[in-house]
Coordinates of C-alpha atoms and ligand atoms in Angstrom, one line a residue:
M1 CA -17.3 25.5 -19.9
L2 CA -14.1 24.8 -17.9
K3 CA -11.2 26.1 -19.8
T4 CA -7.7 25.1 -18.7
I5 CA -4.3 26.5 -19.6
P6 CA -1.0 24.8 -19.4
L7 CA 1.2 25.4 -16.4
T8 CA 3.8 22.9 -17.5
A9 CA 4.0 20.3 -20.3
D10 CA 2.0 17.9 -18.0
I11 CA -0.1 20.1 -15.8
Q12 CA -3.2 22.1 -16.7
I13 CA -4.7 24.7 -14.5
P14 CA -8.5 25.6 -14.7
Q15 CA -8.4 29.2 -15.8
L16 CA -11.1 30.4 -13.5
G17 CA -10.5 29.7 -9.8
F18 CA -12.3 30.4 -6.5
G19 CA -10.6 32.7 -3.9
T20 CA -10.9 31.8 -0.2
S21 CA -9.5 34.8 1.7
Q22 CA -11.8 36.6 4.2
L23 CA -14.6 34.1 3.8
K24 CA -14.5 33.6 7.6
E25 CA -17.4 31.5 8.9
A26 CA -18.9 31.3 5.4
A27 CA -15.8 29.5 4.1
H28 CA -17.1 25.9 4.2
A29 CA -20.5 26.7 2.6
S30 CA -19.0 29.1 0.0
I31 CA -16.3 26.6 -1.1
L32 CA -18.9 23.8 -1.2
H33 CA -21.2 25.9 -3.4
A34 CA -18.3 26.8 -5.7
L35 CA -17.5 23.1 -6.2
H36 CA -21.2 22.3 -6.8
T37 CA -21.3 25.2 -9.3
G38 CA -18.4 23.6 -11.2
Y39 CA -15.3 25.4 -10.0
R40 CA -12.3 23.0 -10.1
H41 CA -9.6 25.4 -8.9
I42 CA -9.5 26.6 -5.4
D43 CA -7.0 29.3 -4.1
T44 CA -6.1 29.1 -0.5
A45 CA -3.1 30.1 1.7
D46 CA -1.8 29.5 5.2
M47 CA -2.6 33.1 6.0
Y48 CA -6.3 32.7 5.1
G49 CA -6.9 29.9 7.6
T50 CA -9.0 28.1 5.0
H51 CA -7.1 24.8 4.5
G52 CA -9.4 22.9 6.8
A53 CA -12.6 24.3 5.1
V54 CA -11.1 23.6 1.6
G55 CA -10.4 19.9 2.5
A56 CA -13.7 19.4 4.3
A57 CA -15.8 21.0 1.5
L58 CA -14.0 18.9 -1.1
R59 CA -14.7 15.7 0.8
E60 CA -18.3 16.6 1.3
S61 CA -18.7 17.6 -2.4
G62 CA -17.8 14.1 -3.5
V63 CA -15.6 15.6 -6.3
P64 CA -12.5 13.4 -6.6
R65 CA -9.3 15.0 -5.4
N66 CA -7.6 14.6 -8.8
E67 CA -10.3 16.7 -10.5
V68 CA -9.6 19.8 -8.4
F69 CA -6.6 22.1 -8.6
I70 CA -5.5 23.4 -5.2
T71 CA -3.1 26.3 -4.8
T72 CA -1.7 27.3 -1.5
K73 CA 1.0 29.7 -0.2
L74 CA 3.8 29.9 2.3
W75 CA 3.6 32.9 4.5
S76 CA 6.8 34.7 5.6
H77 CA 7.2 32.7 8.9
S78 CA 7.5 29.5 6.8
V79 CA 9.9 30.5 4.0
A80 CA 13.3 29.9 5.6
A81 CA 14.9 26.9 4.0
D82 CA 14.4 24.6 7.0
K83 CA 10.8 25.7 7.6
V84 CA 9.4 25.0 4.1
A85 CA 9.0 21.1 4.3
P86 CA 7.5 21.1 7.8
A87 CA 5.0 23.8 6.8
V88 CA 4.0 21.8 3.7
D89 CA 3.4 18.7 5.9
R90 CA 1.2 20.8 8.2
F91 CA -0.7 22.2 5.1
L92 CA -1.3 18.6 3.9
D93 CA -2.5 17.6 7.3
E94 CA -4.9 20.6 7.5
L95 CA -6.1 20.0 3.9
Q96 CA -6.3 16.2 4.5
M97 CA -4.6 15.7 1.2
D98 CA -1.5 14.0 -0.2
Y99 CA -0.3 16.8 -2.4
I100 CA -0.7 20.4 -3.4
D101 CA -1.1 21.3 -7.0
L102 CA 0.6 24.7 -6.9
L103 CA 2.7 26.0 -4.0
L104 CA 3.6 29.7 -3.9
I105 CA 5.8 32.0 -1.9
H106 CA 3.0 34.4 -0.7
W107 CA 4.8 37.7 -0.4
P108 CA 8.2 39.2 -0.9
S109 CA 9.9 39.6 2.5
E110 CA 13.4 39.7 4.1
E111 CA 12.8 36.0 5.1
A112 CA 11.8 35.0 1.5
Q113 CA 15.1 35.0 -0.4
P114 CA 14.3 33.2 -3.7
E115 CA 17.8 31.6 -3.7
E116 CA 17.0 30.0 -0.3
T117 CA 13.3 29.4 -0.4
L118 CA 12.9 28.1 -4.0
P119 CA 15.4 25.2 -3.6
A120 CA 13.6 24.1 -0.4
M121 CA 10.3 24.2 -2.4
Q122 CA 12.0 22.1 -5.1
A123 CA 12.7 19.4 -2.5
V124 CA 8.9 19.4 -1.7
L125 CA 8.2 19.0 -5.4
D126 CA 10.8 16.2 -5.6
A127 CA 9.1 14.4 -2.7
G128 CA 5.8 14.5 -4.6
K129 CA 4.1 16.8 -2.1
A130 CA 3.6 19.6 -4.7
R131 CA 3.1 19.3 -8.4
A132 CA 4.2 22.9 -9.4
L133 CA 5.9 25.9 -7.9
G134 CA 5.4 29.6 -8.1
V135 CA 5.5 33.0 -6.4
S136 CA 3.1 35.8 -5.6
N137 CA 3.4 39.6 -5.6
Y138 CA 6.7 39.4 -7.5
G139 CA 7.9 42.3 -9.6
I140 CA 10.5 41.9 -12.4
D141 CA 13.6 42.1 -10.2
L142 CA 12.5 39.3 -8.0
L143 CA 11.3 37.2 -10.9
E144 CA 14.7 37.5 -12.5
R145 CA 16.3 36.2 -9.2
A146 CA 13.7 33.4 -9.1
I147 CA 14.5 32.4 -12.7
A148 CA 18.2 32.5 -12.0
T149 CA 17.8 29.7 -9.4
S150 CA 16.7 27.3 -12.2
V151 CA 13.9 26.1 -10.0
P152 CA 10.8 25.8 -12.3
V153 CA 8.7 28.8 -11.3
V154 CA 5.5 28.5 -13.4
N155 CA 3.1 31.0 -11.9
N156 CA 3.1 34.5 -10.4
Q157 CA -0.1 35.5 -8.5
I158 CA -0.5 39.3 -8.6
K159 CA -3.2 41.9 -8.1
H160 CA -4.8 42.6 -11.5
N161 CA -8.1 44.2 -12.1
L162 CA -9.7 47.1 -14.1
E163 CA -8.0 49.6 -11.8
E164 CA -4.6 48.0 -11.3
R165 CA -3.0 46.7 -14.4
P166 CA 0.6 45.5 -13.9
D167 CA 1.1 45.1 -17.7
E168 CA 5.0 45.1 -17.6
V169 CA 5.0 42.3 -15.1
V170 CA 2.5 40.3 -17.1
A171 CA 4.6 40.8 -20.3
F172 CA 7.7 39.7 -18.5
C173 CA 5.9 36.6 -17.2
K174 CA 4.6 35.7 -20.6
A175 CA 8.0 36.1 -22.2
N176 CA 9.5 33.7 -19.6
G177 CA 6.8 31.1 -19.7
I178 CA 5.3 32.1 -16.3
T179 CA 1.5 32.0 -16.1
V180 CA -0.2 34.9 -14.3
T181 CA -3.0 34.6 -11.7
A182 CA -5.1 37.7 -11.2
Y183 CA -6.1 38.3 -7.6
S184 CA -8.7 40.8 -6.5
P185 CA -10.0 40.6 -10.0
I186 CA -13.3 42.3 -9.4
K187 CA -12.6 44.4 -6.3
A188 CA -12.0 47.6 -8.2
L189 CA -13.8 48.4 -11.5
G190 CA -11.6 51.4 -12.5
N191 CA -12.0 55.1 -12.8
A192 CA -15.0 57.0 -14.3
A193 CA -13.7 56.7 -17.9
T194 CA -13.2 52.9 -17.5
Q195 CA -16.6 52.4 -15.9
K196 CA -18.2 54.1 -18.9
V197 CA -16.7 51.5 -21.2
V198 CA -17.6 48.8 -18.7
Q199 CA -21.2 49.9 -18.8
T200 CA -21.4 49.9 -22.6
L201 CA -19.8 46.5 -22.9
S202 CA -21.9 45.1 -20.0
E203 CA -25.0 46.1 -21.9
K204 CA -23.7 44.6 -25.1
H205 CA -23.0 41.2 -23.4
A206 CA -26.0 41.4 -21.0
C207 CA -23.8 40.8 -18.0
S208 CA -22.8 42.6 -14.8
P209 CA -19.6 44.8 -14.6
Q210 CA -18.1 42.1 -12.4
Q211 CA -18.7 39.4 -15.0
L212 CA -17.3 41.7 -17.6
A213 CA -14.1 42.2 -15.6
L214 CA -13.7 38.5 -15.3
A215 CA -14.4 38.0 -19.1
W216 CA -11.7 40.6 -19.9
L217 CA -9.1 38.9 -17.7
L218 CA -10.0 35.4 -19.1
A219 CA -9.7 36.8 -22.7
K220 CA -6.3 38.2 -21.8
G221 CA -5.1 34.7 -20.8
L222 CA -4.9 35.5 -17.1
I223 CA -6.2 33.3 -14.3
P224 CA -8.8 35.2 -12.2
I225 CA -9.7 33.9 -8.8
P226 CA -12.8 35.8 -7.6
R227 CA -14.1 35.3 -4.1
S228 CA -17.7 35.4 -2.9
T229 CA -19.9 34.3 -0.1
K230 CA -23.1 34.8 -2.1
P231 CA -24.4 31.8 -4.1
E232 CA -25.8 34.0 -6.8
N233 CA -22.4 35.8 -7.2
I234 CA -20.4 32.5 -7.1
E235 CA -22.6 31.3 -10.0
A236 CA -22.6 34.5 -11.9
N237 CA -18.8 34.7 -11.7
F238 CA -18.6 31.1 -13.1
R239 CA -20.8 32.0 -16.0
A240 CA -18.4 34.8 -17.0
Q241 CA -16.5 32.0 -18.8
G242 CA -19.4 31.8 -21.3
I243 CA -19.1 35.5 -22.4
A244 CA -17.9 35.7 -26.0
F245 CA -15.4 38.5 -25.7
S246 CA -13.9 39.8 -28.9
A247 CA -10.4 41.2 -29.5
E248 CA -12.1 44.6 -30.0
D249 CA -13.8 44.3 -26.6
V250 CA -10.4 43.5 -25.0
A251 CA -8.8 46.4 -26.8
A252 CA -11.6 48.8 -25.7
L253 CA -11.1 47.9 -22.0
D254 CA -7.3 47.9 -22.4
A255 CA -7.5 51.5 -23.8
A256 CA -9.9 52.6 -21.1
A257 CA -7.3 52.7 -18.3
Ligands
NAP1 N1 -1.6 36.4 -3.4 C1 -2.1 37.4 -2.7 O1 -1.3 38.2 -2.0 C2 -3.6 37.7 -2.6 C3 -4.1 38.9 -2.1 C4 -5.4 39.1 -2.1 C5 -6.3 38.1 -2.6 N2 -5.8 36.9 -3.0 C6 -6.7 35.8 -3.6 O2 -7.6 36.4 -4.5 C7 -8.9 36.1 -4.2 C8 -9.8 37.2 -4.7 O3 -9.4 38.5 -4.3 P1 -10.2 39.4 -3.2 O4 -10.9 38.4 -2.3 O5 -9.3 40.4 -2.7 O6 -11.2 40.2 -4.1 P2 -12.3 39.9 -5.3 O7 -12.6 38.5 -5.5 O8 -11.9 40.7 -6.5 O9 -13.6 40.7 -4.7 C9 -14.3 40.1 -3.7 C10 -15.5 41.1 -3.4 O10 -16.3 41.1 -4.5 C11 -17.7 40.8 -4.2 N3 -18.3 40.0 -5.3 C12 -17.9 38.8 -5.7 N4 -18.6 38.5 -6.9 C13 -19.4 39.5 -7.1 C14 -20.4 39.7 -8.1 N5 -20.6 38.8 -9.1 N6 -21.1 40.9 -8.1 C15 -20.8 41.8 -7.1 N7 -19.9 41.7 -6.1 C16 -19.2 40.5 -6.1 C17 -17.6 39.9 -2.9 O11 -18.7 40.1 -2.1 P3 -19.8 38.9 -1.8 O12 -19.1 37.9 -0.9 O13 -20.9 39.7 -1.2 O14 -20.1 38.3 -3.2 C18 -16.3 40.6 -2.3 O15 -16.7 41.7 -1.5 C19 -8.8 36.0 -2.6 O16 -10.0 35.4 -2.1 C20 -7.6 35.2 -2.5 O17 -7.8 33.8 -2.7 C21 -4.4 36.7 -3.1

């Protein structure tokens, strides 16, 4: 049930991940339930304050570290060239881990100049503290600057759901070998016209609109990272991987925007 897609020649990322923002006091239990359900890709960030909960839940789950893919992100106070390595050391301390699978620049900012921050992230990669590097909320201009640094940027995490569809950025990423993670994948289910198509397809596949939104993103080759505090939703979202979505289903939802 766990599909992976290649990030690099050597690294696979489980295509469905579990988001950990805004989980608050439910973070530990929700992440633990996600791991018990079968999720093997957890998305965290310095800003979410969930490093500790991710590490503790993983240890409690008994799932070996090398079977779980951990993404985290540098916030704007940690992206200056001299701040990246100490921040990553702090993240590893909070996570109680030896390495991060995917380290991202969380948000474009004055402080986050790709030409400064990405080489500092490359040094973290070279030190074995991260396995892959990427960015988040990057449009085409910033992606072009990132690519020009020659630092291997293999992922762009952007908002992508039935309402917001940054198709041009996705096409640019695909053309440049950059995988795309879809955040807030189920937060918005689109306008009335979209929701009509969602309802028809949800009935066809006997699933919820949220599961349908995830199946659509998975069928498009994106990496959705839904978040939930409810065990039944955590499990339902995981089962979205089993929905047999046809090319016609994808086309119908693509056209419904
Ligand atoms: N890179 C960035 O800048 C960035 C920005 C935002 C988010 N993210 C990442 O993306 C993750 C997901 O995005 P998100 O948290 O904004 O939104 P989301 O996962 O699209 O939506 C979360 C909401 O959907 C509900 N939900 C989840 N599963 C459901 C289901 N099966 N049926 C009905 N409702 C369901 C949740 O409520 P319940 O808890 O009640 O289930 C919650 O209110 C974040 O946790 C974070 O890891 C990244």
